[in-house]
Amino acid sequence: MKKILTLVMMLAVVSVFAQQQETKTDVKYNQYLTNGFWDNWFIGVGGGAQVYFGEHDGAIDLGDRIAPAFDITLGKWITPLFGVRGQFAGIGVKGGMVQNRGHFIEEAYDGCANCYTEKFNMFNLHGDFLWNISNTLGGYRTDRTWSFIPFAGFGWAKSWKKDVNPQYNEVGATVGLINKIRLSDAVDFNIELKALLVNDRFDGYEVGQGIEELTTATVGFAYNFMKRDFTKYVKPVPCDYTPYTSKISDLEKKIADADAKASQLANDLNAEKAKGPKIITNTEYLAGKMAVWFPINGTKLTDKDLINLGDYAEVIKKSGLTYKISGYADKQTGSKKVNQKLSEQRANKVYDALVNKFGVDPAKLEKVANGDQQQPYGKAPLNRVVVIE
C-alpha cells in the first residue's frame, strides 16, 4: 500500500512540474458557457494491473497478487473544471488467505505455513465526479499537454467464482486520479490510478469487519467527441444608442418637412380646384371607308362619284391620318394582266381626283393596285371597285 501511495505522489509532482514547463499562452480564468447535452463527451479504454489488499493478503508476495485490469469509460465535461463519467472496471483478482476459511481458495501457497492463494472474478460499475485541478489552478486551456484530474464516486461492485456460492454484491466507493496527456484535440493518453473501497467480505472471507481496497493502475486512450471546447462568457456591454437617437431625430425632422410640403401641395390643389374646370376642345376628323364602283371594264368617274369624293377630300385634308387607295377588278372577267392594269387605272382616277381636283396633299395618300388577286366583296360587280380607308 505504501508503494502505491508513493507512486501516486510521484505522478502528482510530475504532473505539476510538467504544467509549469508548458509554453505560456493566454490563460482564461473567467466563467465559460455550458454546452449542449451532446457536447464534450468522451469515451476511453484502458488496461493494466490491480492488487487487492485484504486481511491476509500480506502473507503472499506482492508479485503473486498482481492481476490483469481492464476498464471502459464514457463521460462528459459539464464545464472546463467539472465533469462526470461512468466506468466498467474489472476483471480478476488474486490474493492470499491464512487458513482454509475463504470461499475463493485456490491452492496451498509455498513458503508460508497454512497459507493459500485465492482467485476470483469481479467488476466495478461506478459513476464518478471529475475535477480538472489543472484548469482550476492554471486556467482553462485547450492546448495543455498534461492535466491532473482527481475523481471520486460510488457504484456496484460484484465478486464471484465459477461454481462457488455465495456471490457478493456490494456498494463500492472509488477514488483516484487521472493523468491526462494530450496527443491531439481528439485523442488523449491517460494514466489512471484508482482504489475501490468495499466491504471486508468482498474477497470471500466473511469473518473480518471493515473496509478492504482494490488498487488499480491502467494506461489507455480516450477519444473526445465534438464539440470539444467551451466558449468564454462575455458580459454584455450596454449599447450606446446615441447614433440611433440622432438618426431618429433627423428622420423625424424630414417627416415634419415632408408633412409641411404635403400640406402646401394640398392647399395648391384646392386653389386649382376652386378655379373651376378649363374646357379644352380638340376636334378630330375621322372618315370611314369609302367605295367607288365602276362598270365592267370601266375606269371613268361619274358626277355622283366626284361629289362623294369632294366631300371625302375635305375630311382627308382636316384629318391627320394617311389614307390608302386600293384598286380592284373582278376575276370573273378578263385575264390577270388585264385586271391588274384595270385596277391601276381605277386607283389612278380616284387619286388624281383627290389630289388635282380637290387639293388633297399627296403625302396623305397611298395608292395600291390589287388586280383580281383579292376580292373584297362576294359578288363580281361589287369587286370592280376602289376602296379608300
Short mmCIF file of C-alpha atoms in Angstrom, two decimals:
data_model
loop_
_atom_site.label_atom_id
_atom_site.label_comp_id
_atom_site.label_asym_id
_atom_site.label_seq_id
_atom_site.Cartn_x
_atom_site.Cartn_y
_atom_site.Cartn_z
CA MET A 1 0.00 0.00 0.00
CA LYS A 2 2.90 2.35 0.78
CA LYS A 3 4.33 1.69 -2.68
CA ILE A 4 1.02 2.64 -4.31
CA LEU A 5 0.79 5.88 -2.31
CA THR A 6 4.39 6.72 -3.21
CA LEU A 7 3.60 6.20 -6.91
CA VAL A 8 0.55 8.48 -6.63
CA MET A 9 2.61 11.26 -5.05
CA MET A 10 5.32 10.92 -7.71
CA LEU A 11 2.79 11.23 -10.54
CA ALA A 12 1.22 14.25 -8.87
CA VAL A 13 4.60 16.01 -8.61
CA VAL A 14 5.46 15.14 -12.22
CA SER A 15 2.08 16.48 -13.35
CA VAL A 16 2.58 19.83 -11.61
CA PHE A 17 6.14 20.10 -12.95
CA ALA A 18 5.02 19.33 -16.49
CA GLN A 19 2.36 22.03 -16.31
CA GLN A 20 4.99 24.59 -15.26
CA GLN A 21 7.21 23.67 -18.23
CA GLU A 22 4.49 24.21 -20.85
CA THR A 23 4.73 27.21 -23.16
CA LYS A 24 2.83 30.14 -21.75
CA THR A 25 -0.20 31.32 -23.74
CA ASP A 26 -3.23 33.43 -22.95
CA VAL A 27 -4.86 31.95 -19.88
CA LYS A 28 -8.62 32.13 -19.45
CA TYR A 29 -9.85 32.50 -15.90
CA ASN A 30 -13.37 33.79 -16.34
CA GLN A 31 -16.53 31.71 -16.46
CA TYR A 32 -17.40 29.65 -19.51
CA LEU A 33 -20.76 28.80 -21.02
CA THR A 34 -22.02 25.28 -20.66
CA ASN A 35 -22.59 23.49 -23.95
CA GLY A 36 -25.46 21.31 -25.16
CA PHE A 37 -26.18 17.86 -23.82
CA TRP A 38 -24.41 16.09 -26.71
CA ASP A 39 -21.25 18.23 -26.47
CA ASN A 40 -17.96 17.46 -24.66
CA TRP A 41 -18.49 13.70 -24.43
CA PHE A 42 -15.55 11.31 -24.35
CA ILE A 43 -15.03 7.54 -24.42
CA GLY A 44 -11.96 5.70 -23.20
CA VAL A 45 -10.48 2.26 -22.77
CA GLY A 46 -7.55 1.15 -20.66
CA GLY A 47 -5.63 -1.85 -19.45
CA GLY A 48 -3.18 -2.53 -16.66
CA ALA A 49 -2.83 -4.33 -13.35
CA GLN A 50 -4.58 -4.40 -9.99
CA VAL A 51 -3.77 -5.65 -6.48
CA TYR A 52 -6.20 -6.49 -3.70
CA PHE A 53 -5.40 -5.53 -0.09
CA GLY A 54 -7.35 -7.80 2.26
CA GLU A 55 -6.78 -9.03 5.80
CA HIS A 56 -4.49 -11.92 4.85
CA ASP A 57 -3.09 -10.79 1.51
CA GLY A 58 0.14 -9.64 3.13
CA ALA A 59 1.12 -13.28 3.62
CA ILE A 60 1.51 -13.66 -0.16
CA ASP A 61 4.23 -11.92 -2.17
CA LEU A 62 3.03 -8.80 -3.98
CA GLY A 63 4.13 -10.18 -7.32
CA ASP A 64 1.87 -13.19 -6.90
CA ARG A 65 -1.14 -10.94 -6.25
CA ILE A 66 -0.97 -8.81 -9.41
CA ALA A 67 -3.94 -9.48 -11.69
CA PRO A 68 -4.89 -8.02 -15.08
CA ALA A 69 -7.18 -4.99 -15.12
CA PHE A 70 -9.42 -3.59 -17.82
CA ASP A 71 -11.76 -0.61 -17.92
CA ILE A 72 -14.02 1.18 -20.38
CA THR A 73 -15.28 4.69 -19.72
CA LEU A 74 -17.96 7.05 -21.01
CA GLY A 75 -18.12 10.59 -19.66
CA LYS A 76 -18.92 14.25 -20.26
CA TRP A 77 -17.32 17.51 -19.22
CA ILE A 78 -20.05 19.83 -17.95
CA THR A 79 -17.69 22.79 -17.52
CA PRO A 80 -13.94 23.15 -18.08
CA LEU A 81 -13.47 22.30 -14.40
CA PHE A 82 -16.02 19.60 -13.62
CA GLY A 83 -17.35 16.51 -15.33
CA VAL A 84 -18.96 13.13 -14.75
CA ARG A 85 -18.29 9.67 -16.08
CA GLY A 86 -19.43 6.07 -15.86
CA GLN A 87 -16.91 3.24 -15.88
CA PHE A 88 -16.92 -0.53 -16.07
CA ALA A 89 -13.76 -1.95 -14.45
CA GLY A 90 -12.57 -5.48 -13.80
CA ILE A 91 -11.76 -8.30 -14.43
CA GLY A 92 -9.94 -10.58 -11.98
CA VAL A 93 -8.33 -10.59 -8.53
CA LYS A 94 -5.53 -12.66 -6.99
CA GLY A 95 -4.91 -12.76 -3.27
CA GLY A 96 -3.91 -14.78 -0.25
CA MET A 97 -5.61 -16.39 2.72
CA VAL A 98 -4.39 -17.76 6.05
CA GLN A 99 -6.18 -20.99 6.92
CA ASN A 100 -8.63 -22.57 4.57
CA ARG A 101 -11.60 -20.40 5.53
CA GLY A 102 -12.38 -18.33 2.41
CA HIS A 103 -14.82 -19.12 -0.38
CA PHE A 104 -12.40 -18.30 -3.20
CA ILE A 105 -9.44 -20.52 -2.16
CA GLU A 106 -7.26 -21.88 -4.99
CA GLU A 107 -4.38 -23.92 -3.54
CA ALA A 108 -1.73 -24.01 -0.81
CA TYR A 109 0.97 -21.34 -1.09
CA ASP A 110 4.60 -22.44 -0.92
CA GLY A 111 6.82 -20.71 1.61
CA CYS A 112 4.07 -19.98 4.12
CA ALA A 113 2.63 -22.49 6.54
CA ASN A 114 -1.15 -22.76 6.38
CA CYS A 115 -1.33 -20.12 3.60
CA TYR A 116 -3.42 -20.39 0.47
CA THR A 117 -3.81 -18.48 -2.75
CA GLU A 118 -7.20 -17.19 -3.84
CA LYS A 119 -8.53 -16.10 -7.20
CA PHE A 120 -11.91 -14.72 -8.18
CA ASN A 121 -13.71 -12.62 -10.79
CA MET A 122 -15.01 -9.14 -10.15
CA PHE A 123 -16.29 -5.98 -11.77
CA ASN A 124 -16.95 -2.47 -10.56
CA LEU A 125 -19.65 -0.46 -12.35
CA HIS A 126 -19.41 3.04 -10.93
CA GLY A 127 -20.14 6.69 -11.60
CA ASP A 128 -17.57 9.37 -10.77
CA PHE A 129 -17.35 13.10 -10.30
CA LEU A 130 -14.31 14.56 -12.12
CA TRP A 131 -12.37 17.67 -11.11
CA ASN A 132 -9.79 19.11 -13.50
CA ILE A 133 -7.47 20.66 -10.98
CA SER A 134 -5.11 21.87 -13.73
CA ASN A 135 -7.84 24.06 -15.25
CA THR A 136 -8.83 25.20 -11.76
CA LEU A 137 -5.34 26.35 -10.81
CA GLY A 138 -3.87 27.22 -14.20
CA GLY A 139 -6.87 28.46 -16.13
CA TYR A 140 -8.75 26.74 -18.93
CA ARG A 141 -6.56 25.88 -21.93
CA THR A 142 -7.33 23.57 -24.83
CA ASP A 143 -3.62 23.12 -25.64
CA ARG A 144 -2.49 21.97 -22.17
CA THR A 145 -0.23 18.92 -22.51
CA TRP A 146 -0.73 17.41 -19.06
CA SER A 147 -3.85 17.65 -16.92
CA PHE A 148 -4.24 16.38 -13.38
CA ILE A 149 -7.80 15.11 -12.72
CA PRO A 150 -8.78 13.60 -9.34
CA PHE A 151 -12.13 11.82 -9.12
CA ALA A 152 -14.45 10.10 -6.64
CA GLY A 153 -17.66 8.13 -6.97
CA PHE A 154 -19.84 5.19 -5.98
CA GLY A 155 -21.12 2.12 -7.74
CA TRP A 156 -21.95 -1.57 -7.77
CA ALA A 157 -19.10 -4.00 -7.12
CA LYS A 158 -19.57 -7.72 -7.67
CA SER A 159 -17.22 -10.65 -6.88
CA TRP A 160 -17.75 -14.31 -7.72
CA LYS A 161 -16.05 -17.55 -8.61
CA LYS A 162 -17.35 -20.15 -11.02
CA ASP A 163 -19.36 -22.93 -9.36
CA VAL A 164 -18.90 -21.27 -5.95
CA ASN A 165 -21.52 -19.73 -3.70
CA PRO A 166 -22.13 -17.16 -2.43
CA GLN A 167 -21.58 -14.29 -4.83
CA TYR A 168 -21.08 -10.84 -3.35
CA ASN A 169 -22.82 -7.64 -4.48
CA GLU A 170 -21.54 -4.61 -2.64
CA VAL A 171 -21.76 -0.84 -2.74
CA GLY A 172 -18.27 0.35 -3.52
CA ALA A 173 -16.60 3.73 -3.33
CA THR A 174 -13.98 4.62 -5.93
CA VAL A 175 -11.34 7.33 -5.61
CA GLY A 176 -8.37 8.08 -7.80
CA LEU A 177 -6.70 10.37 -10.26
CA ILE A 178 -6.19 10.63 -14.00
CA ASN A 179 -3.04 11.99 -15.56
CA LYS A 180 -4.32 13.08 -18.97
CA ILE A 181 -1.70 13.65 -21.65
CA ARG A 182 -2.97 15.49 -24.72
CA LEU A 183 -1.98 13.88 -28.02
CA SER A 184 -4.35 15.95 -30.17
CA ASP A 185 -7.65 17.78 -29.85
CA ALA A 186 -9.43 14.45 -30.31
CA VAL A 187 -7.20 11.91 -28.54
CA ASP A 188 -5.71 11.78 -25.02
CA PHE A 189 -3.36 9.28 -23.40
CA ASN A 190 -4.45 8.51 -19.83
CA ILE A 191 -2.55 7.13 -16.84
CA GLU A 192 -5.18 6.27 -14.24
CA LEU A 193 -4.69 5.24 -10.62
CA LYS A 194 -7.69 4.32 -8.50
CA ALA A 195 -8.78 2.44 -5.41
CA LEU A 196 -12.04 0.57 -4.87
CA LEU A 197 -13.18 0.53 -1.23
CA VAL A 198 -15.56 -2.34 -0.45
CA ASN A 199 -16.85 -4.44 2.40
CA ASP A 200 -14.40 -6.86 4.02
CA ARG A 201 -16.30 -9.90 2.67
CA PHE A 202 -15.70 -8.96 -0.97
CA ASP A 203 -12.76 -11.42 -1.16
CA GLY A 204 -14.87 -14.32 0.14
CA TYR A 205 -13.61 -14.15 3.75
CA GLU A 206 -16.58 -13.18 5.91
CA VAL A 207 -15.06 -13.29 9.39
CA GLY A 208 -13.42 -9.88 9.44
CA GLN A 209 -15.06 -6.48 9.56
CA GLY A 210 -14.25 -3.16 7.98
CA ILE A 211 -13.14 -1.99 4.54
CA GLU A 212 -10.74 -3.54 2.05
CA GLU A 213 -9.16 -1.98 -1.02
CA LEU A 214 -8.57 -2.96 -4.62
CA THR A 215 -5.94 -0.68 -6.17
CA THR A 216 -5.62 -0.41 -9.93
CA ALA A 217 -3.22 1.22 -12.36
CA THR A 218 -4.13 1.41 -16.05
CA VAL A 219 -2.97 3.17 -19.17
CA GLY A 220 -5.17 3.82 -22.15
CA PHE A 221 -6.62 6.22 -24.67
CA ALA A 222 -9.67 8.45 -24.74
CA TYR A 223 -11.47 9.93 -27.73
CA ASN A 224 -13.16 13.33 -27.35
CA PHE A 225 -16.33 13.82 -29.38
CA MET A 226 -17.20 17.18 -30.91
CA LYS A 227 -17.91 19.75 -29.67
CA ARG A 228 -14.72 19.60 -27.58
CA ASP A 229 -14.10 23.11 -26.23
CA PHE A 230 -16.00 25.70 -24.22
CA THR A 231 -16.97 29.26 -25.12
CA LYS A 232 -15.92 32.04 -22.82
CA TYR A 233 -18.74 34.00 -21.26
CA VAL A 234 -18.66 37.65 -22.29
CA LYS A 235 -20.52 40.08 -20.10
CA PRO A 236 -22.93 42.11 -22.22
CA VAL A 237 -21.84 45.71 -22.76
CA PRO A 238 -24.64 48.29 -22.63
CA CYS A 239 -25.31 49.64 -26.10
CA ASP A 240 -24.71 53.29 -26.96
CA TYR A 241 -27.92 54.38 -28.62
CA THR A 242 -26.75 57.97 -29.28
CA PRO A 243 -26.17 57.44 -33.04
CA TYR A 244 -29.60 55.85 -33.33
CA THR A 245 -31.38 58.60 -31.39
CA SER A 246 -29.65 61.21 -33.59
CA LYS A 247 -30.74 59.34 -36.69
CA ILE A 248 -34.29 59.15 -35.36
CA SER A 249 -34.28 62.91 -34.73
CA ASP A 250 -33.10 63.53 -38.30
CA LEU A 251 -35.83 61.26 -39.66
CA GLU A 252 -38.47 62.98 -37.53
CA LYS A 253 -37.34 66.36 -38.94
CA LYS A 254 -37.52 65.01 -42.51
CA ILE A 255 -41.01 63.65 -41.81
CA ALA A 256 -42.11 67.04 -40.47
CA ASP A 257 -40.71 68.75 -43.59
CA ALA A 258 -42.48 66.23 -45.81
CA ASP A 259 -45.75 66.83 -43.94
CA ALA A 260 -45.37 70.58 -44.47
CA LYS A 261 -44.75 70.08 -48.20
CA ALA A 262 -47.74 67.76 -48.43
CA SER A 263 -49.91 70.36 -46.71
CA GLN A 264 -48.70 73.04 -49.16
CA LEU A 265 -49.45 70.77 -52.12
CA ALA A 266 -52.94 70.12 -50.74
CA ASN A 267 -53.55 73.86 -50.45
CA ASP A 268 -52.32 74.42 -54.02
CA LEU A 269 -54.58 71.63 -55.25
CA ASN A 270 -57.61 73.12 -53.51
CA ALA A 271 -56.80 76.50 -55.05
CA GLU A 272 -56.69 74.97 -58.53
CA LYS A 273 -59.97 73.18 -57.92
CA ALA A 274 -61.57 76.49 -56.90
CA LYS A 275 -60.73 77.99 -60.30
CA GLY A 276 -63.24 75.71 -62.00
CA PRO A 277 -62.76 73.35 -64.94
CA LYS A 278 -60.97 74.52 -68.09
CA ILE A 279 -62.52 73.14 -71.23
CA ILE A 280 -60.05 72.21 -73.95
CA THR A 281 -61.55 71.49 -77.35
CA ASN A 282 -59.66 69.31 -79.80
CA THR A 283 -61.54 68.39 -82.96
CA GLU A 284 -60.53 65.14 -84.61
CA TYR A 285 -61.83 64.44 -88.11
CA LEU A 286 -62.38 60.80 -88.81
CA ALA A 287 -63.67 59.24 -92.00
CA GLY A 288 -64.90 55.74 -92.50
CA LYS A 289 -64.25 53.51 -95.51
CA MET A 290 -65.43 54.87 -98.89
CA ALA A 291 -66.02 52.76 -102.03
CA VAL A 292 -66.25 53.95 -105.67
CA TRP A 293 -67.73 51.34 -108.06
CA PHE A 294 -67.08 51.10 -111.78
CA PRO A 295 -68.90 49.33 -114.63
CA ILE A 296 -67.32 46.31 -116.27
CA ASN A 297 -64.03 47.35 -117.94
CA GLY A 298 -64.82 50.93 -116.83
CA THR A 299 -62.39 53.48 -115.31
CA LYS A 300 -64.33 56.77 -115.54
CA LEU A 301 -65.77 58.61 -112.54
CA THR A 302 -69.37 59.77 -112.65
CA ASP A 303 -70.60 63.12 -111.39
CA LYS A 304 -72.05 61.34 -108.39
CA ASP A 305 -68.64 59.82 -107.67
CA LEU A 306 -66.95 63.22 -107.88
CA ILE A 307 -69.45 64.76 -105.46
CA ASN A 308 -68.78 61.99 -102.93
CA LEU A 309 -65.00 62.25 -103.46
CA GLY A 310 -65.15 66.02 -102.96
CA ASP A 311 -66.84 65.64 -99.59
CA TYR A 312 -64.43 62.86 -98.62
CA ALA A 313 -61.46 65.02 -99.67
CA GLU A 314 -62.42 67.70 -97.12
CA VAL A 315 -62.36 65.10 -94.36
CA ILE A 316 -58.95 63.83 -95.51
CA LYS A 317 -57.50 67.35 -95.52
CA LYS A 318 -58.72 68.05 -91.98
CA SER A 319 -57.59 64.70 -90.67
CA GLY A 320 -54.05 64.00 -89.55
CA LEU A 321 -54.23 60.45 -90.91
CA THR A 322 -52.88 58.79 -94.06
CA TYR A 323 -55.39 57.09 -96.37
CA LYS A 324 -54.91 54.10 -98.61
CA ILE A 325 -56.45 53.93 -102.13
CA SER A 326 -56.88 50.26 -103.16
CA GLY A 327 -57.94 49.39 -106.72
CA TYR A 328 -59.64 46.03 -107.59
CA ALA A 329 -61.06 44.13 -110.58
CA ASP A 330 -63.38 41.14 -110.57
CA LYS A 331 -61.74 37.86 -111.51
CA GLN A 332 -64.78 36.52 -113.39
CA THR A 333 -63.94 38.69 -116.43
CA GLY A 334 -60.67 39.38 -118.12
CA SER A 335 -57.19 37.97 -117.65
CA LYS A 336 -54.98 38.67 -114.68
CA LYS A 337 -52.86 41.06 -116.72
CA VAL A 338 -55.89 42.99 -117.92
CA ASN A 339 -57.41 43.04 -114.44
CA GLN A 340 -54.13 44.28 -112.90
CA LYS A 341 -53.99 47.18 -115.38
CA LEU A 342 -57.68 47.91 -114.87
CA SER A 343 -57.26 48.13 -111.06
CA GLU A 344 -54.29 50.52 -111.53
CA GLN A 345 -56.32 52.80 -113.84
CA ARG A 346 -59.27 52.90 -111.41
CA ALA A 347 -56.95 53.72 -108.45
CA ASN A 348 -55.21 56.42 -110.51
CA LYS A 349 -58.57 58.03 -111.41
CA VAL A 350 -59.55 58.34 -107.75
CA TYR A 351 -56.04 59.52 -106.77
CA ASP A 352 -55.99 62.21 -109.49
CA ALA A 353 -59.42 63.49 -108.49
CA LEU A 354 -58.47 63.81 -104.82
CA VAL A 355 -55.12 65.48 -105.50
CA ASN A 356 -55.63 67.53 -108.63
CA LYS A 357 -59.31 68.38 -108.39
CA PHE A 358 -59.91 68.59 -104.64
CA GLY A 359 -56.42 69.58 -103.37
CA VAL A 360 -55.54 66.67 -101.07
CA ASP A 361 -51.88 66.52 -100.05
CA PRO A 362 -50.30 63.51 -101.88
CA ALA A 363 -48.32 62.72 -98.70
CA LYS A 364 -51.60 61.73 -97.07
CA LEU A 365 -52.39 59.17 -99.78
CA GLU A 366 -51.08 55.70 -100.55
CA LYS A 367 -52.05 54.01 -103.82
CA VAL A 368 -52.24 50.21 -104.32
CA ALA A 369 -53.44 48.15 -107.35
CA ASN A 370 -54.54 44.64 -106.31
CA GLY A 371 -55.80 43.34 -109.68
CA ASP A 372 -58.04 40.32 -109.15
CA GLN A 373 -55.79 38.70 -106.52
CA GLN A 374 -58.05 39.97 -103.76
CA GLN A 375 -61.84 40.11 -103.88
CA PRO A 376 -63.12 42.39 -101.09
CA TYR A 377 -66.77 41.57 -101.73
CA GLY A 378 -68.77 38.46 -102.51
CA LYS A 379 -70.17 39.42 -105.95
CA ALA A 380 -68.35 40.22 -109.20
CA PRO A 381 -69.95 43.66 -109.84
CA LEU A 382 -69.02 44.75 -106.32
CA ASN A 383 -65.33 43.87 -106.85
CA ARG A 384 -65.00 46.42 -109.71
CA VAL A 385 -64.19 48.99 -107.07
CA VAL A 386 -61.73 51.41 -105.48
CA VAL A 387 -61.75 51.45 -101.67
CA ILE A 388 -60.45 54.42 -99.68
CA GLU A 389 -59.69 53.82 -96.00
#
